[in-house]
Short mmCIF file of C-alpha atoms in Angstrom, two decimals:
data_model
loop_
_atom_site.label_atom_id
_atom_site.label_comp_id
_atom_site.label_asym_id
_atom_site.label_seq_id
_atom_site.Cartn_x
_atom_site.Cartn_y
_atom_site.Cartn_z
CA UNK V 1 -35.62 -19.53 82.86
CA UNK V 2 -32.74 -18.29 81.32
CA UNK V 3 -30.83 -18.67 78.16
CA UNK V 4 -27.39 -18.57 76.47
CA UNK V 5 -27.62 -16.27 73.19
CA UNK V 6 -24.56 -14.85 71.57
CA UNK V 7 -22.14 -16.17 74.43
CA UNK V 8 -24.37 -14.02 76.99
CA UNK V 9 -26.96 -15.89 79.37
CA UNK V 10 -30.48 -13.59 79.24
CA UNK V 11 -33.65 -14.24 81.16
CA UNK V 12 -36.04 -15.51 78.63
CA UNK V 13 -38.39 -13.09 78.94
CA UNK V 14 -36.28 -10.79 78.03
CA UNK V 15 -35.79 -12.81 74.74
CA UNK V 16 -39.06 -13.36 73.97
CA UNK V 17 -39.39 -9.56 74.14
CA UNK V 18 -36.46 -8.80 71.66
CA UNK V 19 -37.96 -11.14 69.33
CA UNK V 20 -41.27 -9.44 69.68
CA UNK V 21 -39.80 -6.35 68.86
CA UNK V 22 -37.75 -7.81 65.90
CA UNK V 23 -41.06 -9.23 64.30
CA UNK V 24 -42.66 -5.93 64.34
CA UNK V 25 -39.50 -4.77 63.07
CA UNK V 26 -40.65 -6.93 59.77
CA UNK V 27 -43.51 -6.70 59.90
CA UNK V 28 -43.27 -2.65 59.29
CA UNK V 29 -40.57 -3.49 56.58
CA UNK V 30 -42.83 -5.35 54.85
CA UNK V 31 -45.63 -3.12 54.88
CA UNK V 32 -43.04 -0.17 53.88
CA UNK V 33 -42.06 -2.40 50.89
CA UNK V 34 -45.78 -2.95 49.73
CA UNK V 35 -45.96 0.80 49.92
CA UNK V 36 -42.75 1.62 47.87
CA UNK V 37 -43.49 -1.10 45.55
CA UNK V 38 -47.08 -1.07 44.87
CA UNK V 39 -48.34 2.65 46.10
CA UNK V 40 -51.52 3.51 48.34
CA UNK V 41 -53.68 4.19 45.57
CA UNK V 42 -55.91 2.15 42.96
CA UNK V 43 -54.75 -1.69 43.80
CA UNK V 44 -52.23 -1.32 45.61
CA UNK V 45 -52.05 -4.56 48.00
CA UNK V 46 -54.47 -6.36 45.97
CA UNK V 47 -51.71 -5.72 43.08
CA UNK V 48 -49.20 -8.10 45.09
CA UNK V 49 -51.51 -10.89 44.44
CA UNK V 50 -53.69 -10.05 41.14
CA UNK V 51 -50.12 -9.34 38.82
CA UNK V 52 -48.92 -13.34 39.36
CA UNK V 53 -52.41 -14.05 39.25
CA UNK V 54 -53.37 -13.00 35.96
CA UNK V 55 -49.50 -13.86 34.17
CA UNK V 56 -49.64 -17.45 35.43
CA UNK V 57 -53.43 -18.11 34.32
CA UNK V 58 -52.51 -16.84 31.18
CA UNK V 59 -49.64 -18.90 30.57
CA UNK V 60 -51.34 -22.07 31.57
CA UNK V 61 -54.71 -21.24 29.75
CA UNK V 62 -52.12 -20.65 26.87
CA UNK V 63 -50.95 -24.95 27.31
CA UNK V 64 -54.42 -26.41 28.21
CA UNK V 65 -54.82 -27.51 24.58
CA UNK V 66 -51.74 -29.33 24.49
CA UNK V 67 -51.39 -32.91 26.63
CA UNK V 68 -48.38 -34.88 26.92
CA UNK V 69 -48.95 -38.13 25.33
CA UNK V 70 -47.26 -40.96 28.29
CA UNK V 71 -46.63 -43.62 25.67
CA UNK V 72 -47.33 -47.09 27.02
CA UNK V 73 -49.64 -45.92 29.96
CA UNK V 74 -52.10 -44.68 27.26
CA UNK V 75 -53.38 -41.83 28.77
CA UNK V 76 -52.68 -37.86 29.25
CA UNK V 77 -51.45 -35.92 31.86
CA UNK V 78 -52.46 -32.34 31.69
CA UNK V 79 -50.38 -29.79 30.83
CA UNK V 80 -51.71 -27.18 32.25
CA UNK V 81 -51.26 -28.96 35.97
CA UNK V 82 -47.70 -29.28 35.19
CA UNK V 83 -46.94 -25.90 34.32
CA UNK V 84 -49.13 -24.51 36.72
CA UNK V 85 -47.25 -26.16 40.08
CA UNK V 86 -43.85 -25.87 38.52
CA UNK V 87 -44.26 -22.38 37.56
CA UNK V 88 -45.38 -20.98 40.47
CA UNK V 89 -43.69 -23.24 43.10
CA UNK V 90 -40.12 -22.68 41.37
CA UNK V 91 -41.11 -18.75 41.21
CA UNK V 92 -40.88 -18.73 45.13
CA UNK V 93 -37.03 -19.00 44.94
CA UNK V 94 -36.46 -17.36 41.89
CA UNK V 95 -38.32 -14.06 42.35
CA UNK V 96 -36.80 -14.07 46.45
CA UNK V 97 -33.88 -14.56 45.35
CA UNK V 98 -33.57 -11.76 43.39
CA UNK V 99 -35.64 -9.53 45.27
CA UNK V 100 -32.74 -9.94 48.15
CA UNK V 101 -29.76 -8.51 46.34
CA UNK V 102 -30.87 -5.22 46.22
CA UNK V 103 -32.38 -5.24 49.40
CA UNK V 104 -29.53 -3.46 51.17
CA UNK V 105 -29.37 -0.52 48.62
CA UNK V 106 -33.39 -0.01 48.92
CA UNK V 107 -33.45 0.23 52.29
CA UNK V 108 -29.74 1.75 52.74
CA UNK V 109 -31.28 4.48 55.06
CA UNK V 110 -32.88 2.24 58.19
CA UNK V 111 -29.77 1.02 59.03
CA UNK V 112 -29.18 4.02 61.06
CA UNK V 113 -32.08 2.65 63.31
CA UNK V 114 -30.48 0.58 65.91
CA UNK V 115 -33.03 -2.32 65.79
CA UNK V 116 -32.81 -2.31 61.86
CA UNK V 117 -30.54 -5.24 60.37
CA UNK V 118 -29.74 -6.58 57.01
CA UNK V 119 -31.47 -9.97 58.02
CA UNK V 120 -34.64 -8.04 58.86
CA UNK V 121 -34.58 -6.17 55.35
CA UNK V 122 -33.97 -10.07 53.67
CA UNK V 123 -36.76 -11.41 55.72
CA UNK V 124 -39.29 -8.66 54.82
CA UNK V 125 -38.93 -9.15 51.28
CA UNK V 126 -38.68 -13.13 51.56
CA UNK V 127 -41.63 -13.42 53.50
CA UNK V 128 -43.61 -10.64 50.64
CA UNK V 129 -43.03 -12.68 47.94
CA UNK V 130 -44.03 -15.91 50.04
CA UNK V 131 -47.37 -14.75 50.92
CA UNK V 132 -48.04 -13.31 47.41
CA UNK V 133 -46.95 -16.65 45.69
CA UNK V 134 -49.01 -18.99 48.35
CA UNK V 135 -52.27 -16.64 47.40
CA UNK V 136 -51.87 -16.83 44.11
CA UNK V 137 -51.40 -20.16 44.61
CA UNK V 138 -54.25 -21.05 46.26
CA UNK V 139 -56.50 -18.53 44.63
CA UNK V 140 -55.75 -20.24 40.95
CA UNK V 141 -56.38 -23.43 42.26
CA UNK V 142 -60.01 -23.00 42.99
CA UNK V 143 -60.51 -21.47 40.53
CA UNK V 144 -58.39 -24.13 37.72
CA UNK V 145 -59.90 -26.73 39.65
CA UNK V 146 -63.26 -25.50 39.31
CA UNK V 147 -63.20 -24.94 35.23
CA UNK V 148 -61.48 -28.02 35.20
CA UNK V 149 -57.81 -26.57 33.68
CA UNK V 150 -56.36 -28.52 36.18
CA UNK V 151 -56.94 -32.00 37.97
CA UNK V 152 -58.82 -31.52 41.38
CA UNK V 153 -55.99 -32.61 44.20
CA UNK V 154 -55.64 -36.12 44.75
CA UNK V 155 -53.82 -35.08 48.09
CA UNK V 156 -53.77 -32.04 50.07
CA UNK V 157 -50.98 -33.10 51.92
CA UNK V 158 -48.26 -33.82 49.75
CA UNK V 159 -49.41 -30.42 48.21
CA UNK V 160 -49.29 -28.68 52.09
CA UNK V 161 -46.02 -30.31 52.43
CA UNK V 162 -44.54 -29.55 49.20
CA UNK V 163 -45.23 -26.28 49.48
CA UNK V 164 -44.12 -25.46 52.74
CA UNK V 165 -40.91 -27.35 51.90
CA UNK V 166 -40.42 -25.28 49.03
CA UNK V 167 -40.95 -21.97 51.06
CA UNK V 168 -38.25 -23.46 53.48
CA UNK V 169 -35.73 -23.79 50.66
CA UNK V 170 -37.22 -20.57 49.59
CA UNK V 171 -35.91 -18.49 52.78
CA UNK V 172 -32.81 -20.55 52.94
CA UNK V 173 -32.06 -19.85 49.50
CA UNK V 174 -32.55 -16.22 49.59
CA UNK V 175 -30.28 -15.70 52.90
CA UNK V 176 -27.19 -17.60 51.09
CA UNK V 177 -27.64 -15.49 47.67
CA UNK V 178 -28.14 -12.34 49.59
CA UNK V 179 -25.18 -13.06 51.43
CA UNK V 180 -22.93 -13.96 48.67
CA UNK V 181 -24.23 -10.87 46.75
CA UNK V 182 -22.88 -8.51 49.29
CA UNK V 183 -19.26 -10.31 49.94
CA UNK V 184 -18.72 -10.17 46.21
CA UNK V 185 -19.54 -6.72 46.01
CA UNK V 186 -22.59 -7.22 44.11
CA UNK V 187 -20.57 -9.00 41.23
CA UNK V 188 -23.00 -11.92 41.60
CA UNK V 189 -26.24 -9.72 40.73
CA UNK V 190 -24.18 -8.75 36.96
CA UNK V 191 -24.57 -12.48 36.13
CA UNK V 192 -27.73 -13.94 38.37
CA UNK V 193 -30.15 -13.63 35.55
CA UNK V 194 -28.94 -16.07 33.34
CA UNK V 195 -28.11 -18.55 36.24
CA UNK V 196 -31.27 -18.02 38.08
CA UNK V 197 -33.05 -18.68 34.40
CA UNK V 198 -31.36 -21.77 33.96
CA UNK V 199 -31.89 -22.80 37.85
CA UNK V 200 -35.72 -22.22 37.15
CA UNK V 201 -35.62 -24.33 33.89
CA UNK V 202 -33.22 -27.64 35.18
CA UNK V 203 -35.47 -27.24 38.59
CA UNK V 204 -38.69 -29.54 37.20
CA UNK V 205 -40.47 -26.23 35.81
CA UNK V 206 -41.88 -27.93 32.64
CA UNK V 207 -41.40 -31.26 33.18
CA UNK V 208 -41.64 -34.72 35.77
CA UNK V 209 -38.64 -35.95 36.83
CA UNK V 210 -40.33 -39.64 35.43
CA UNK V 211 -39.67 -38.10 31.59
CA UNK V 212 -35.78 -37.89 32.27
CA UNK V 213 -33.52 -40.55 31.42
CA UNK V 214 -32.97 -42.84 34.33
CA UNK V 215 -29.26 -42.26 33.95
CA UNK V 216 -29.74 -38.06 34.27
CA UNK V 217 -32.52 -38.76 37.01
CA UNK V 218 -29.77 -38.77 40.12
CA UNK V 219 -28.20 -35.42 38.84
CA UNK V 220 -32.18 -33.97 38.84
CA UNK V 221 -32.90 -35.13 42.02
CA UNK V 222 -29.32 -33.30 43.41
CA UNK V 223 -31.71 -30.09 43.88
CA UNK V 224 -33.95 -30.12 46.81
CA UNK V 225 -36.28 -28.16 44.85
CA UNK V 226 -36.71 -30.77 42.78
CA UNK V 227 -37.95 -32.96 45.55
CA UNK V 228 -40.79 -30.75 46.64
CA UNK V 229 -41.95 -30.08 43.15
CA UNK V 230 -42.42 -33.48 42.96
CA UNK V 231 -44.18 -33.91 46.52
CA UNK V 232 -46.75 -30.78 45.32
CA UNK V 233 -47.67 -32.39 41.75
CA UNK V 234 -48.15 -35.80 43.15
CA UNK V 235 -50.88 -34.15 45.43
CA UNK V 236 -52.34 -32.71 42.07
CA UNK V 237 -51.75 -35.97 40.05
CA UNK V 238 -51.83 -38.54 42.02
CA UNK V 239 -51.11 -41.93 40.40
CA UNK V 240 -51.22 -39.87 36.67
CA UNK V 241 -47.21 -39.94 38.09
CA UNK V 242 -44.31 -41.71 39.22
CA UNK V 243 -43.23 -39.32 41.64
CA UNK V 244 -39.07 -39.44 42.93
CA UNK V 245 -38.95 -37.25 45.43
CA UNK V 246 -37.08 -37.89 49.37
CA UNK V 247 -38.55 -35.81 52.30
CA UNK V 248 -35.49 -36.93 54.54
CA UNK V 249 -33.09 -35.42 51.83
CA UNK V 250 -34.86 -32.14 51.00
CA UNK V 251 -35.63 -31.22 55.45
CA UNK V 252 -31.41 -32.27 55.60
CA UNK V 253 -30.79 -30.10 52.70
CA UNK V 254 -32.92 -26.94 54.13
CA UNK V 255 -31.38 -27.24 57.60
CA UNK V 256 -28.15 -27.25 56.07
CA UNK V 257 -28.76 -24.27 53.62
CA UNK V 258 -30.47 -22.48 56.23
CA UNK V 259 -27.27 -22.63 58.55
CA UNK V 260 -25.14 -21.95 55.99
CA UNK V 261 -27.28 -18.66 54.82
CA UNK V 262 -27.40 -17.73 58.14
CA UNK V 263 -23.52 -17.54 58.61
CA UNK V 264 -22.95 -16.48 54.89
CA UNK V 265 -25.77 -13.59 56.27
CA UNK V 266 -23.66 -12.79 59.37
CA UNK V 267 -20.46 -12.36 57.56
CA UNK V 268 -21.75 -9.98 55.40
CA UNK V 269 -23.37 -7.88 57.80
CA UNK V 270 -20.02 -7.38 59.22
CA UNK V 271 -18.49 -6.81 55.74
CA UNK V 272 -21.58 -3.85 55.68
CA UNK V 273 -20.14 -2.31 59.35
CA UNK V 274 -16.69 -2.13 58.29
CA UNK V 275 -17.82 -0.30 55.14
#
């Protein structure tokens, strides 16, 4: 069987064993970046999981006094589930994102390796701060669950989906700022913060989309984010919610920001050769 990649028809076994090699490519950039970033010694890996561990559990044992009164349903919703799945799920983008613009600098040096690209380097570090966040995220919800901080799940699959939506969004995300980062000459990584801060905040981190004014709602729902927030607490809530949320809208909006990363990705790496 053969295939056309890059204007060039290649047996696909031949593919299949380039994209072998390119996934142990990551996979060693990724274990290189736990080294640099954590060390060998004491915790080390464990670190990667325990330091989002123990900031988010204090943070939402911090809230678990306070409930948000829902006015003419007369009961509570916890505020601890809310912060909980909006702080970590939103914390997937935000922390990739800018992880990725000083990818190329870290890892200046591999380049000279032929099989070493600047998408590899982006995907290491995406995929690192994936599989901390989904640990932590699981980890805390036993264990919230089971001292009752936070409602048990009402369903595991809007939660599965959610999620995995959001680490979709997550990788596309990370690929367009990365690229954009390195065609502006890292002007975009002098001002990120403050965006990125106020992404995180008008993303759903602290509140439902249900508490917004129906005439801001459609503005809200504009981020795809948004939409698998939503999916992930209605898993947790249940019918404690109204969730808005569109599954057609956010997979449209990841293909297309995954496409467009992709290119945005490509041109840079050429903007990288010519320098």
């Amino acid at each position: 069987m053969k295939i056309l990649v890059r204007n060039k028809i290649i047996n696909f076994n031949d593919f299949i064993t380039a994209l072998k090699t390119q996934i142990r490519v990551i996979y060693a950039l990724i274990l290189r970046e736990i080294i640099t970033r954590y060390g060998r010694e004491n915790l080390g890996f464990l670190w990667l999981f325990l330091e989002p561990v123990i900031f988010v559990a204090g943070v939402v044992i911090l809230f678990t006094k306070f409930r948000a009164d829902r006015g003419a349903a007369h009961f509570f919703i916890p505020i601890a589930t809310i912060i909980f799945t909006g702080w970590l799920s939103n914390k997937l983008w935000m922390t990739s994102s800018s992880r990725v613009m000083t990818a190329i600098e870290a890892n200046i040096g591999l380049f000279y390796h032929r099989l070493v690209r600047p998408l590899d380097v982006y995907f290491a570090r995406i995929i690192l701060e994936i599989v901390a966040l989904t640990g932590t995220f699981m980890i805390l919800s036993v264990i919230l669950v089971s001292i009752h901080i936070i409602n048990s799940p009402a369903s595991y699959f809007h939660i599965v989906s959610g999620w995995y939506l959001m680490a979709w969004f997550t990788i596309a995300f990370s690929l367009i700022i990365s690229g954009l980062n390195t065609l502006t000459n890292n002007i975009l990584q002098r001002i990120w913060s403050p965006i990125n801060l106020g992404l995180f905040i008008a993303s759903g981190t602290f509140f439902l989309v249900e508490w917004i004014p129906p005439q801001f709602r459609p503005y809200i729902l504009l981020l795809p984010q948004v939409h698998n927030l939503e999916m992930i607490r209605y898993g947790f809530l249940g019918n404690y919610m109204h969730p808005y949320y569109n599954v057609m809208y956010s997979v449209c909006a990841n293909i297309f920001l995954m496409l467009l990363g992709l290119m945005l990705v490509k041109l840079s790496a050429k903007k990288l050769e010519i320098e």
